[in-house]
XYZ file of C-alpha atoms in Angstrom:
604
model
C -2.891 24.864 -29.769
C -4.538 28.017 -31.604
C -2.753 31.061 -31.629
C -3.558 34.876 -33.126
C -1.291 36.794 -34.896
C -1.535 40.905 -34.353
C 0.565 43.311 -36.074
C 2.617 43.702 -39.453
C 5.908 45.365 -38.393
C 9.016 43.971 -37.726
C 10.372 43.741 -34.430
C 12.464 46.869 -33.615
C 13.017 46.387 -29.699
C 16.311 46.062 -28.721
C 17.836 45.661 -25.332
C 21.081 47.976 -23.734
C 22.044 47.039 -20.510
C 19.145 47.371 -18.384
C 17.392 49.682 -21.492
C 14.971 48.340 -23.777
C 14.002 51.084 -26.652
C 12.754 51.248 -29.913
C 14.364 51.984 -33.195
C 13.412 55.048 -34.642
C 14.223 58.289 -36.139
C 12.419 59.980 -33.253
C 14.038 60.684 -30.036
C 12.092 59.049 -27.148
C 9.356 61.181 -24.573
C 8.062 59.163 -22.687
C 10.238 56.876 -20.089
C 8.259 54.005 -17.823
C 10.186 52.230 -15.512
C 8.823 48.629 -14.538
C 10.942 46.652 -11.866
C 14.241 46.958 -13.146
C 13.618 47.639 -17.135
C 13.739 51.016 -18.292
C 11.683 52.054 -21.399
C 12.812 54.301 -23.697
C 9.442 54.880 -26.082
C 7.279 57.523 -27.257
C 3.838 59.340 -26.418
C 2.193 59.011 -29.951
C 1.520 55.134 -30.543
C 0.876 54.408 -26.739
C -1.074 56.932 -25.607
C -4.275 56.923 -28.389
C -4.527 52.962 -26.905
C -3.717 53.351 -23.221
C -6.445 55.057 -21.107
C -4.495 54.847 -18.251
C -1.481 56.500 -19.970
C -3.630 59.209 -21.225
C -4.624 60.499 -17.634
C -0.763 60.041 -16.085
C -0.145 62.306 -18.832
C -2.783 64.527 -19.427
C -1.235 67.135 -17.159
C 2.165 67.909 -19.476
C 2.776 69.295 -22.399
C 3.292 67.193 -26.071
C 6.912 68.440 -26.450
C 7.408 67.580 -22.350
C 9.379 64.098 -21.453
C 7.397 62.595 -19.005
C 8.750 59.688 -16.870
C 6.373 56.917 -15.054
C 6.963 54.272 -13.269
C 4.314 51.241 -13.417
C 6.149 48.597 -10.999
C 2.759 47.261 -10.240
C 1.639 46.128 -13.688
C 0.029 42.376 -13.804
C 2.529 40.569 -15.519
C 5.477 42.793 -15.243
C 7.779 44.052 -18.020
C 6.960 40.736 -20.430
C 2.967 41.937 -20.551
C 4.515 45.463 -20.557
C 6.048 44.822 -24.044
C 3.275 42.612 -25.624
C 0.738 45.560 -24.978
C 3.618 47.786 -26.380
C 4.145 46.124 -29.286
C 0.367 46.250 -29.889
C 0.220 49.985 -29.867
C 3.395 49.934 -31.986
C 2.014 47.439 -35.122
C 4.727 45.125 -34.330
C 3.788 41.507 -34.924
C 3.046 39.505 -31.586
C 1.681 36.283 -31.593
C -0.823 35.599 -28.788
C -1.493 32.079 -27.100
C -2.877 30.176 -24.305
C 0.623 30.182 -22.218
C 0.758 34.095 -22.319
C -2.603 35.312 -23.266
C -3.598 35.900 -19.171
C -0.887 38.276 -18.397
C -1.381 40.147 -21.598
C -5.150 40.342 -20.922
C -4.706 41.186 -17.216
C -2.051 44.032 -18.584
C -4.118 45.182 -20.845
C -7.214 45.785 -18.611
C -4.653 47.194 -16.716
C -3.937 50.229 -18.715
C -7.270 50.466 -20.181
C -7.277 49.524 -23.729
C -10.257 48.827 -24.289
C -12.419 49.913 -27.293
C -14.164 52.650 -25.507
C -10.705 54.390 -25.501
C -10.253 53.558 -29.251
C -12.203 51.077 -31.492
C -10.323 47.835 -32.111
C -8.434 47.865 -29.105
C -6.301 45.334 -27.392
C -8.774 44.179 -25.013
C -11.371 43.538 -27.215
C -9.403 41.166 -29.398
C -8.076 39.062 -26.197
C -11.291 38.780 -25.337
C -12.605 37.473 -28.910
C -9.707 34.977 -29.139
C -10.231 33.793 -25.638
C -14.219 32.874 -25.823
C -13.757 31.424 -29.610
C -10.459 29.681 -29.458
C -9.245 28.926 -26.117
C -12.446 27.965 -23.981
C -13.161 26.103 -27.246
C -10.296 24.110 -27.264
C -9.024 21.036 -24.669
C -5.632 21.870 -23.900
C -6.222 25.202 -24.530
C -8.364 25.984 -21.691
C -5.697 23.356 -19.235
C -3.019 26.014 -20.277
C -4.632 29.229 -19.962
C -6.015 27.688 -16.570
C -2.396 27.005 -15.563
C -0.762 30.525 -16.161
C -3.470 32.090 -13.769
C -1.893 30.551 -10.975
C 0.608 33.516 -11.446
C -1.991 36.360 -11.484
C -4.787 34.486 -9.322
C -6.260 37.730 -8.185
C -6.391 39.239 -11.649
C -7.738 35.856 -13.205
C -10.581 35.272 -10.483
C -11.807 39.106 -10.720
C -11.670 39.039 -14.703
C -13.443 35.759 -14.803
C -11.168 33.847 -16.621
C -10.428 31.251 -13.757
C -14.282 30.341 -13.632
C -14.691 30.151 -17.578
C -11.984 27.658 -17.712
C -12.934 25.194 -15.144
C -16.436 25.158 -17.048
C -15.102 24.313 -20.242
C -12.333 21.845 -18.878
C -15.639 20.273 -16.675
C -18.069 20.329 -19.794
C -15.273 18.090 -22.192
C -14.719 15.942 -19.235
C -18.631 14.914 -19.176
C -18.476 14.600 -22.875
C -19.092 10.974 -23.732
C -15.848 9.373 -25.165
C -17.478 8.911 -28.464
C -17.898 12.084 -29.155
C -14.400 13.575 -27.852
C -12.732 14.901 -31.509
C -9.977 16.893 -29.885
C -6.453 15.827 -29.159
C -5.448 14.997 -25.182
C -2.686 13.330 -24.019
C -2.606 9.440 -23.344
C 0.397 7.751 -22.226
C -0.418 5.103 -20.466
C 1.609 1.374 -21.002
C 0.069 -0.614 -23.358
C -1.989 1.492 -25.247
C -1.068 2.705 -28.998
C -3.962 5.339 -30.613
C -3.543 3.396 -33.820
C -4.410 -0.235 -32.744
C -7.447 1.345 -30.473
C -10.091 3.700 -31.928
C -12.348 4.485 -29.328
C -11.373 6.946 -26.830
C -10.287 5.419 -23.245
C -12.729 6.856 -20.019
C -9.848 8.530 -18.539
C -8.914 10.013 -21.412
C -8.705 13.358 -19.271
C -6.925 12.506 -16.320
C -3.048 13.414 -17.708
C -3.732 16.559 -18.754
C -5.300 17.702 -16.161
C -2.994 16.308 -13.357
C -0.715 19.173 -15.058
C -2.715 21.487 -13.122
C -1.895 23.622 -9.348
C -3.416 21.263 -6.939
C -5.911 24.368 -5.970
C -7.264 24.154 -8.957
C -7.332 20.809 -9.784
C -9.234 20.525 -6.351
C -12.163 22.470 -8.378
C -12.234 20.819 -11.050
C -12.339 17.451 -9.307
C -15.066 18.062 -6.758
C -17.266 20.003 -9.442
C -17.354 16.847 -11.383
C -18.085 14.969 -8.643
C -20.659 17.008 -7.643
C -22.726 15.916 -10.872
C -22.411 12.306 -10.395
C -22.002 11.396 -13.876
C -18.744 10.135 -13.735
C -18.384 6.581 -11.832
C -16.264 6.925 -8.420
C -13.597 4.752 -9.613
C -13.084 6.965 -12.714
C -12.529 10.087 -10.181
C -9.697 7.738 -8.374
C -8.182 7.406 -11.255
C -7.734 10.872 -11.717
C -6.472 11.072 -7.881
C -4.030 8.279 -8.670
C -2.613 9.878 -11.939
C -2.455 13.347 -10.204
C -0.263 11.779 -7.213
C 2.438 9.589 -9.478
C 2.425 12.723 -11.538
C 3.314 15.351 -7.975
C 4.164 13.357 -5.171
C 7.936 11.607 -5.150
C 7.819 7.776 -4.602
C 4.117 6.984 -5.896
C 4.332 5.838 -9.049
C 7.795 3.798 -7.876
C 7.852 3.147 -4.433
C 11.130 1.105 -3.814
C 12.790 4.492 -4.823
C 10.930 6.066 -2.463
C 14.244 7.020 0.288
C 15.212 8.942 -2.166
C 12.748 11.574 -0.708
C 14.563 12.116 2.302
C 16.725 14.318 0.475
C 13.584 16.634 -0.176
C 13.779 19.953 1.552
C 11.641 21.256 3.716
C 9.643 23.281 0.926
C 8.886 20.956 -1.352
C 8.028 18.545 2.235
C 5.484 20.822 2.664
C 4.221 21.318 -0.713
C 3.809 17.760 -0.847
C 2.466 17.012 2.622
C -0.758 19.612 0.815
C -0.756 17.648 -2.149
C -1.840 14.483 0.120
C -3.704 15.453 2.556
C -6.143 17.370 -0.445
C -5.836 14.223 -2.589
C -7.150 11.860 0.316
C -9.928 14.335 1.493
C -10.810 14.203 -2.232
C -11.214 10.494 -2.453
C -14.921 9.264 -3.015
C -16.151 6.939 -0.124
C -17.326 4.064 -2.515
C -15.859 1.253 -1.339
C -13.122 0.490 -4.198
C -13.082 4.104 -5.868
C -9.193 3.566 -5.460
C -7.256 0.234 -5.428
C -5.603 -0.625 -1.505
C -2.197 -0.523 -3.184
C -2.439 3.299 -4.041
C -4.119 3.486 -0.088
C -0.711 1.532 1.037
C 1.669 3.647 -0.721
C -0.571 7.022 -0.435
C 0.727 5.745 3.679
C 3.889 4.941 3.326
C 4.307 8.515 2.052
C 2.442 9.766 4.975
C 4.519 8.527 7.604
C 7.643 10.490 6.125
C 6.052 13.416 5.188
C 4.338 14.123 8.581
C 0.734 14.575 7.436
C -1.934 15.498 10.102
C -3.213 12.693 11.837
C -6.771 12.665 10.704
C -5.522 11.772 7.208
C -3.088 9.266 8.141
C -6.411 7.577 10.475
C -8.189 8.165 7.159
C -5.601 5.983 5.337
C -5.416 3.724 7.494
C -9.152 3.001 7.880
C -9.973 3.099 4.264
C -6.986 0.263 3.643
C -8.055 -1.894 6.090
C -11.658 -2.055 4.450
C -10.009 -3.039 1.421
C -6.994 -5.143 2.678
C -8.249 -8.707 1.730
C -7.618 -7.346 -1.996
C -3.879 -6.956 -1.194
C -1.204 -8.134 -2.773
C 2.084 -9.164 -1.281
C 3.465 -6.728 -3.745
C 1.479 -3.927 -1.964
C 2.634 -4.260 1.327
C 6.373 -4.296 0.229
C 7.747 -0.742 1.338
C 11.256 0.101 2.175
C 11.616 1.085 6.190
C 11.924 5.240 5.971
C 12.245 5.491 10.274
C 15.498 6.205 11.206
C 15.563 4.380 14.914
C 14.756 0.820 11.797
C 17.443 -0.721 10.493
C 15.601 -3.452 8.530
C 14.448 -3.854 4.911
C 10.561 -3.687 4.751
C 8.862 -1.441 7.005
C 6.348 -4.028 8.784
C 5.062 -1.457 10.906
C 2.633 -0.114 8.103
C 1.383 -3.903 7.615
C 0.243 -4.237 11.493
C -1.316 -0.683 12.168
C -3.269 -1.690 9.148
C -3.901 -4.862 10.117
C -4.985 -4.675 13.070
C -7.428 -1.543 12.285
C -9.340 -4.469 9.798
C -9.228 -6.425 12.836
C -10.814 -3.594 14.741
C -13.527 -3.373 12.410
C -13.887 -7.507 12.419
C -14.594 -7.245 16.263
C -17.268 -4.572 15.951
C -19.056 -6.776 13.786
C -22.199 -8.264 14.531
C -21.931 -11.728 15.917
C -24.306 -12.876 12.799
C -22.143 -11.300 10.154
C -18.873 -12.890 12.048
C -20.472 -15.774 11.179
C -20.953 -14.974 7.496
C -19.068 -16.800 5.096
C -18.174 -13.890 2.891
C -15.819 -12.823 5.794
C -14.645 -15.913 6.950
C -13.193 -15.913 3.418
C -12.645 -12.560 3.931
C -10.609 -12.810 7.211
C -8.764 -16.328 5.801
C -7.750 -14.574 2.484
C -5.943 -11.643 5.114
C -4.400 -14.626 7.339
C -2.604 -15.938 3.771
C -1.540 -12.673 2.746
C 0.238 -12.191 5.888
C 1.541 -14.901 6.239
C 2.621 -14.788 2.615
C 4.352 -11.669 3.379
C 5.755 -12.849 6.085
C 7.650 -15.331 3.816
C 9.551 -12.532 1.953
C 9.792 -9.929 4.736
C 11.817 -13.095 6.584
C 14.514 -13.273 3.857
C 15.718 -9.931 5.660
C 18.680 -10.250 7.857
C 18.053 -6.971 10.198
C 14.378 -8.473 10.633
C 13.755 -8.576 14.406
C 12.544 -11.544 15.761
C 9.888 -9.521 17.877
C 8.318 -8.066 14.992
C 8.105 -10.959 12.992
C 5.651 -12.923 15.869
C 4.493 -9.673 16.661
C 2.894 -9.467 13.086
C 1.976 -13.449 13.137
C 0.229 -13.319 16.244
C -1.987 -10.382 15.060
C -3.857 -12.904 13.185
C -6.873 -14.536 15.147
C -6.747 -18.446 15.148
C -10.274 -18.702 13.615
C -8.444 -16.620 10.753
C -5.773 -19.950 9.705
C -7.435 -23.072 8.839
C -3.923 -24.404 9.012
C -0.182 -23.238 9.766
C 1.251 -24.437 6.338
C 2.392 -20.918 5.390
C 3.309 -19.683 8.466
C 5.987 -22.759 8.429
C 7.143 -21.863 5.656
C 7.658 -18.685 6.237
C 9.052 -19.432 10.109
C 11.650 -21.905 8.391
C 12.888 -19.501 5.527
C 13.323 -17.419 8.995
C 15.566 -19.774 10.694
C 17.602 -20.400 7.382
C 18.606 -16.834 7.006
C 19.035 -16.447 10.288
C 21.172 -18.930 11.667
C 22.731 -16.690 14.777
C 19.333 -17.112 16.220
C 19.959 -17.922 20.463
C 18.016 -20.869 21.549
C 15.733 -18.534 23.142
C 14.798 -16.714 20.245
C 14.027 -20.315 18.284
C 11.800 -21.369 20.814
C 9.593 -17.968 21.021
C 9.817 -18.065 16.989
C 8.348 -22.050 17.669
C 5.587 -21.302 19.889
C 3.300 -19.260 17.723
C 3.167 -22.539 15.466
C 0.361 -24.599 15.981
C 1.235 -28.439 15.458
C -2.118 -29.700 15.019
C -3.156 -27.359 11.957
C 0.046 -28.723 10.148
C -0.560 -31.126 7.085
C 0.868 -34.731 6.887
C 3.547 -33.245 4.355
C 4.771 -30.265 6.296
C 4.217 -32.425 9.441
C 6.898 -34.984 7.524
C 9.435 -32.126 6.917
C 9.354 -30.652 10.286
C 10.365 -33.640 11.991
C 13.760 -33.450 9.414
C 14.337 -30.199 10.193
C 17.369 -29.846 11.717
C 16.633 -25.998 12.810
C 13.677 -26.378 14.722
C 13.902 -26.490 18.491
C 13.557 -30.273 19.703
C 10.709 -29.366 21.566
C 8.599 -28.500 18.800
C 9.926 -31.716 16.966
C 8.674 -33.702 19.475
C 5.136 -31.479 19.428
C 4.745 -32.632 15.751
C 5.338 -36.051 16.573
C 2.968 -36.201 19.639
C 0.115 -35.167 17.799
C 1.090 -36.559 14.635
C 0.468 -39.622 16.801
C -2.954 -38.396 18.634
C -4.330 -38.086 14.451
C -3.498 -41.302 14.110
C -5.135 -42.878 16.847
C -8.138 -41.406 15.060
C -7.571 -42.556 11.953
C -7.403 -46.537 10.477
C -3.673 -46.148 9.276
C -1.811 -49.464 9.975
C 1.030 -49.292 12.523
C 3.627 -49.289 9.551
C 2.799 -46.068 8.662
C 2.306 -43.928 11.820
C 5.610 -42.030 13.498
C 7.118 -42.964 16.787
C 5.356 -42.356 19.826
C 6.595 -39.259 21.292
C 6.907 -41.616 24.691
C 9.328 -43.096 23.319
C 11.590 -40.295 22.066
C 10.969 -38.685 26.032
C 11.750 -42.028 28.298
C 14.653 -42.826 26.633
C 14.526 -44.526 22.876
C 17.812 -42.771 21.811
C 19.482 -46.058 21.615
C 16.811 -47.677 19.149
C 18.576 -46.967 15.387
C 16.336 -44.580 13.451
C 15.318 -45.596 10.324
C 12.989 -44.177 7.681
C 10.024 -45.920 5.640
C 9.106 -45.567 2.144
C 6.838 -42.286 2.613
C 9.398 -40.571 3.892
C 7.927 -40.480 7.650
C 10.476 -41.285 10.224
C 10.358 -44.643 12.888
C 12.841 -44.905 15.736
C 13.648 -48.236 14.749
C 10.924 -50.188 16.100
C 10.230 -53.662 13.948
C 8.063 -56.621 14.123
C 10.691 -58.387 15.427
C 11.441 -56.227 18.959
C 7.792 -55.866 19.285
C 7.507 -59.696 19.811
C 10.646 -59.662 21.874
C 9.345 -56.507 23.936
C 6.166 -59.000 24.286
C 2.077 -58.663 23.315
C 1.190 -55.190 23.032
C -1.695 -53.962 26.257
C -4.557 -53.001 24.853
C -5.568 -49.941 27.440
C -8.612 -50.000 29.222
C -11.690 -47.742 28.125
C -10.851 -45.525 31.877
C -7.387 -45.330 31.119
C -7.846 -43.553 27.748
C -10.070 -41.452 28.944
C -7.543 -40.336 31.199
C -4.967 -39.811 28.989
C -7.273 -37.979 27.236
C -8.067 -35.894 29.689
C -3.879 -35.373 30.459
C -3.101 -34.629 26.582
C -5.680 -31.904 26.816
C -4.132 -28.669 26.463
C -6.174 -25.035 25.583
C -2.817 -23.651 23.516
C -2.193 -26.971 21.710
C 0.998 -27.865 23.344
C 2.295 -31.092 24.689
C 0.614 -31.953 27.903
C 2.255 -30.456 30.969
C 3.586 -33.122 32.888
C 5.464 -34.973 29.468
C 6.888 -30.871 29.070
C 7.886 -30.885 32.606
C 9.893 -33.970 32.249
C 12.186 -32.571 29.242
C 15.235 -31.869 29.564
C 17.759 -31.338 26.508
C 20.816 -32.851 26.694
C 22.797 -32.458 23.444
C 20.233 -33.249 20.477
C 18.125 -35.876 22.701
C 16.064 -34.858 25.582
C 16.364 -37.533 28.656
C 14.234 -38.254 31.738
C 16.101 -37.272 35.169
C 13.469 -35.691 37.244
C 12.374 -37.949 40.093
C 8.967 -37.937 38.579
C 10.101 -39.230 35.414
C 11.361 -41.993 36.976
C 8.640 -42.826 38.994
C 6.346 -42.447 35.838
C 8.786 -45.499 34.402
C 8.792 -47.229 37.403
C 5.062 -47.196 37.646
C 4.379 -47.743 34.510
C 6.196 -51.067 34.868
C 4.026 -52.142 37.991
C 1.385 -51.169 35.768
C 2.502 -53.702 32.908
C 2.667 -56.484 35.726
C -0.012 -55.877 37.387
C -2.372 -56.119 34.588
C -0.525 -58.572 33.157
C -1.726 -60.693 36.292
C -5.377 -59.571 36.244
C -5.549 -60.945 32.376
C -4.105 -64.174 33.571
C -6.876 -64.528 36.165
C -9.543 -63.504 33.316
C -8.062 -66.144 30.973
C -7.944 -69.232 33.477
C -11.451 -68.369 34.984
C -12.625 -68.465 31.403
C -11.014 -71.857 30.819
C -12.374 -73.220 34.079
C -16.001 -71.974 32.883
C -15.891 -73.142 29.287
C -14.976 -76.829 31.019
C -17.624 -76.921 33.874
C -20.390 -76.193 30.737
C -18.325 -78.883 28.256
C -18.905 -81.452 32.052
C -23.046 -80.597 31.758
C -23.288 -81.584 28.386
């Protein structure tokens, strides 16, 4: 900071009550009342410098008192008493922070040199175009102080020739910056690295009025030299720096104590910082888009900004972290944890804009990873946002249904995340276990998870027995030996409760079925080709449930489901004909085989 120093004389103003005067031999004649100051000072050092003194008092006598009263002076009684001092050879020392009032009060009682040579205006004006517009944060704090005397800065020009020189060192090339800025950023020490950081610029002038940081911002935008994520930056830093709950947004409650000022002070500061943000894709990371939202909703910004927010998130939500979508709830009709609310409106807008799609860049394998990596993330999230006890079952498969089914390649994570749900919530009513069940898809579970869900002891029986069924249906696919597959789910429907379960070396579970009661039970039927195409055609189902006449026939008694329906005994009983009857029919093969192989043994 660069300062001038004006004046030899000691400083003789002293203060009485509401009376500031001037020691001196000579009795005061001239009285000027400003706001609420009186001063007590005299004609002969004021009036040779101040034009506009000189015509108040042109019309009195030398030996007359004359009193004035200049309540509209820029700056008030502090640039008052600079511009005094002047006139009096007192020593003043003149800066950046209060060189714009005493300018602005200068012009304002006309000391310029055309009144008398070497004036006060004239040497404001030298130190401001070879010091301050010279300097960095110089020009920041001289910019700053206008916002107090706007009017007065923008007519005297000294609004305009700031932003210039603030825009011209911001297009400097880092090399070449020599002058001092501020840099506090984690990590970074100016001793271990000696080239100057890009956003070397972005600190000091978030200090700014948001008004004129607005200028600053779009004029260097306007050039295009700068790269867009360089101007996000400079949004992001600006928005920690003003807005409560940014830069730490777990603390971010805390702003409901705000009043309704500063609410709306900082409701402007948004909504100008996202109308600022360039519309390259990635100018600003999703996280500050998330929390920029967050903020939104409890602030009460206008609803294109909040649509703005939300659409520029979604375009950029596959580069999400769980991290990012962890806000605290701010709505007062919420009781839980994590407001999930901002997850789905943002999901489902990127949803939105998957449907409108072309059916050719659907297809695309950029965003089927694009659409997979979203299905993790929520699904990931839903894993943490689960560990909260006031988390509504509703909202939870609310949020996991958002997500498409071509958008899971499996349910792995959403098990996970559905049992840490059942484990913290153990009041969970039977109904609420089965809706949490049904949004899990048994077929896109993995031998391991399939393994631990038939252990789990909090999941419904009927999705148990779902895992098992087409745990089974894989298997008929696949050239496993029977040692290794998991009991028919037939078996746990029509009544195996009284086989002992045991448990094999994998870890899968077998109802207790050995070599030994399979040869007491008898030869195992090998179905006919029709038959399995019927059951085929039975264990078809288009939501991947157990087929409708086996979920028809289940009815929970205790932990076991049992048969009682009429049907499901008729389904035993006929399955028992069945077993007869074709025992009977392979009986009749076999001997009119034997009979054939001995007529042809007779011919030769």
């Amino acid at each position: 900071m660069k300062y001038m120093k004006l004046g030899t004389r000691p400083d003789t103003f002293y203060t009485e009550q509401a009376t500031r005067s001037v020691v001196s031999d000579i009795p005061s004649d001239l009285v000027i009342q400003i706001n609420d100051i009186t001063y007590l000072l005299h004609k002969f050092p004021l009036l040779p410098k101040c034009g506009l003194l000189q015509r108040l008092c042109s019309d009195s006598s030398d030996s007359e008192s004359i009193s004035l009263e200049l309540h509209d002076i820029p700056g008030g009684e502090d640039a008052f008493e600079i511009c005094a001092k002047f006139c009096y050879g007192i020593s003043i020392n003149i800066g950046a922070h209060n060189f714009v009032p005493a300018l602005c009060a200068a012009k304002f009682l006309r000391m310029s040199d055309n009144v008398e040579k070497g004036n006060f205006v004239g040497k404001l004006e030298a130190f401001f175009n070879s010091c301050i517009l010279e300097g960095w944060k110089d020009s920041i704090v001289a910019l700053q102080s206008t916002s107090k005397l706007s009017e007065w800065s923008e007519n005297l020009g000294i609004v305009r020739k700031c932003i210039d020189s603030i825009i011209e060192k911001v297009l400097t090339p880092p090399p070449q910056v020599k002058w001092s800025y501020t840099y506090t950023r984690p990590g970074y020490t100016r001793k271990q690295h000696h080239s100057v950081p890009k956003d070397w610029w972005t600190e000091d002038v978030a200090d700014l009025d948001i008004d004129l940081f607005r200028c600053i911002v779009m004029a260097i935008r306007s050039t295009h030299v700068l790269p867009p994520q360089l101007i996000g930056e400079a949004l992001h830093v600006y928005a920690c720096r003003w807005i409560p709950g940014i830069a730490k947004p777990k603390t971010s409650g805390s702003s409901a104590s705000q009043t309704e000022e500063s609410k709306e002070k900082n409701r402007k500061i948004l909504e100008t910082i996202v109308s600022m943000i360039p519309t390259d894709r990635g100018s600003v990371s999703v996280g500050f888009l998330l929390r920029l939202l967050n903020i939104a909703n409890h602030l009460g910004v206008s609803p294109v900004t909040k649509a703005e927010l939300i659409r520029r998130a979604s375009l950029q939500f596959e580069e999400a972290t769980v991290s990012d979508l962890l806000y605290p709830s701010i709505s007062a009709s919420d009781q839980h944890l994590y407001d999930i609310d901002i997850v789905q409106t943002v999901l489902e807008s990127f949803l939105k804009l998957w449907k409108k799609m072309t059916p050719a860049a659907v297809e695309n394998r950029h965003f089927i990873r694009s659409i997979r990596s979203v299905a993790k993330l929520v699904d990931s999230y839903l894993q943490v946002v689960s560990r909260d006890d006031d988390m509504p079952v509703s909202k939870f498969v609310s949020l996991a249904e958002t997500i498409p089914d071509i958008a899971r390649s499996d349910h792995d994570d959403l098990y996970k995340a559905l049992n840490i749900y059942l484990k913290e919530h153990p009041e969970l009513s039977k109904a609420d276990r089965k809706r949490l069940c049904r949004i899990l898809d048994c077929q896109k579970l993995s031998p391991e998870v399939r393994a631990h869900a038939v252990k789990n002891e909090l999941l419904p029986l009927r999705t148990v027995v779902q895992v098992l069924y087409f745990d089974q249906e894989k298997e008929k696919g696949s050239k496993a030996t029977t040692s290794n597959k998991l009991p028919k789910p037939q078996e746990v429907l029509l009544g195996a409760k009284h086989r002992p379960a045991t448990r094999e070396s994998q870890g899968k579970p077998c109802l207790g079925t050995n070599r030994e009661e399979l040869n007491r039970e008898g030869p195992i039927r090998t179905p006919l080709p029709e038959t399995r195409e019927k059951d085929s055609v039975r264990t078809t189902r288009a939501d991947g449930k157990l087929p409708l006449e086996l979920e028809k026939k289940m009815v929970i008694r205790g932990d076991i489901e049992e048969v009682r329906s009429e049907k499901g005994r008729e389904f035993k009983e006929e399955s028992k004909l069945g077993s007869k009857v074709d025992a009977k029919k392979i009986m009749r093969k076999e001997r009119s085989k034997s009979d054939q192989g001995r007529e042809k043994v007779r011919e030769r």
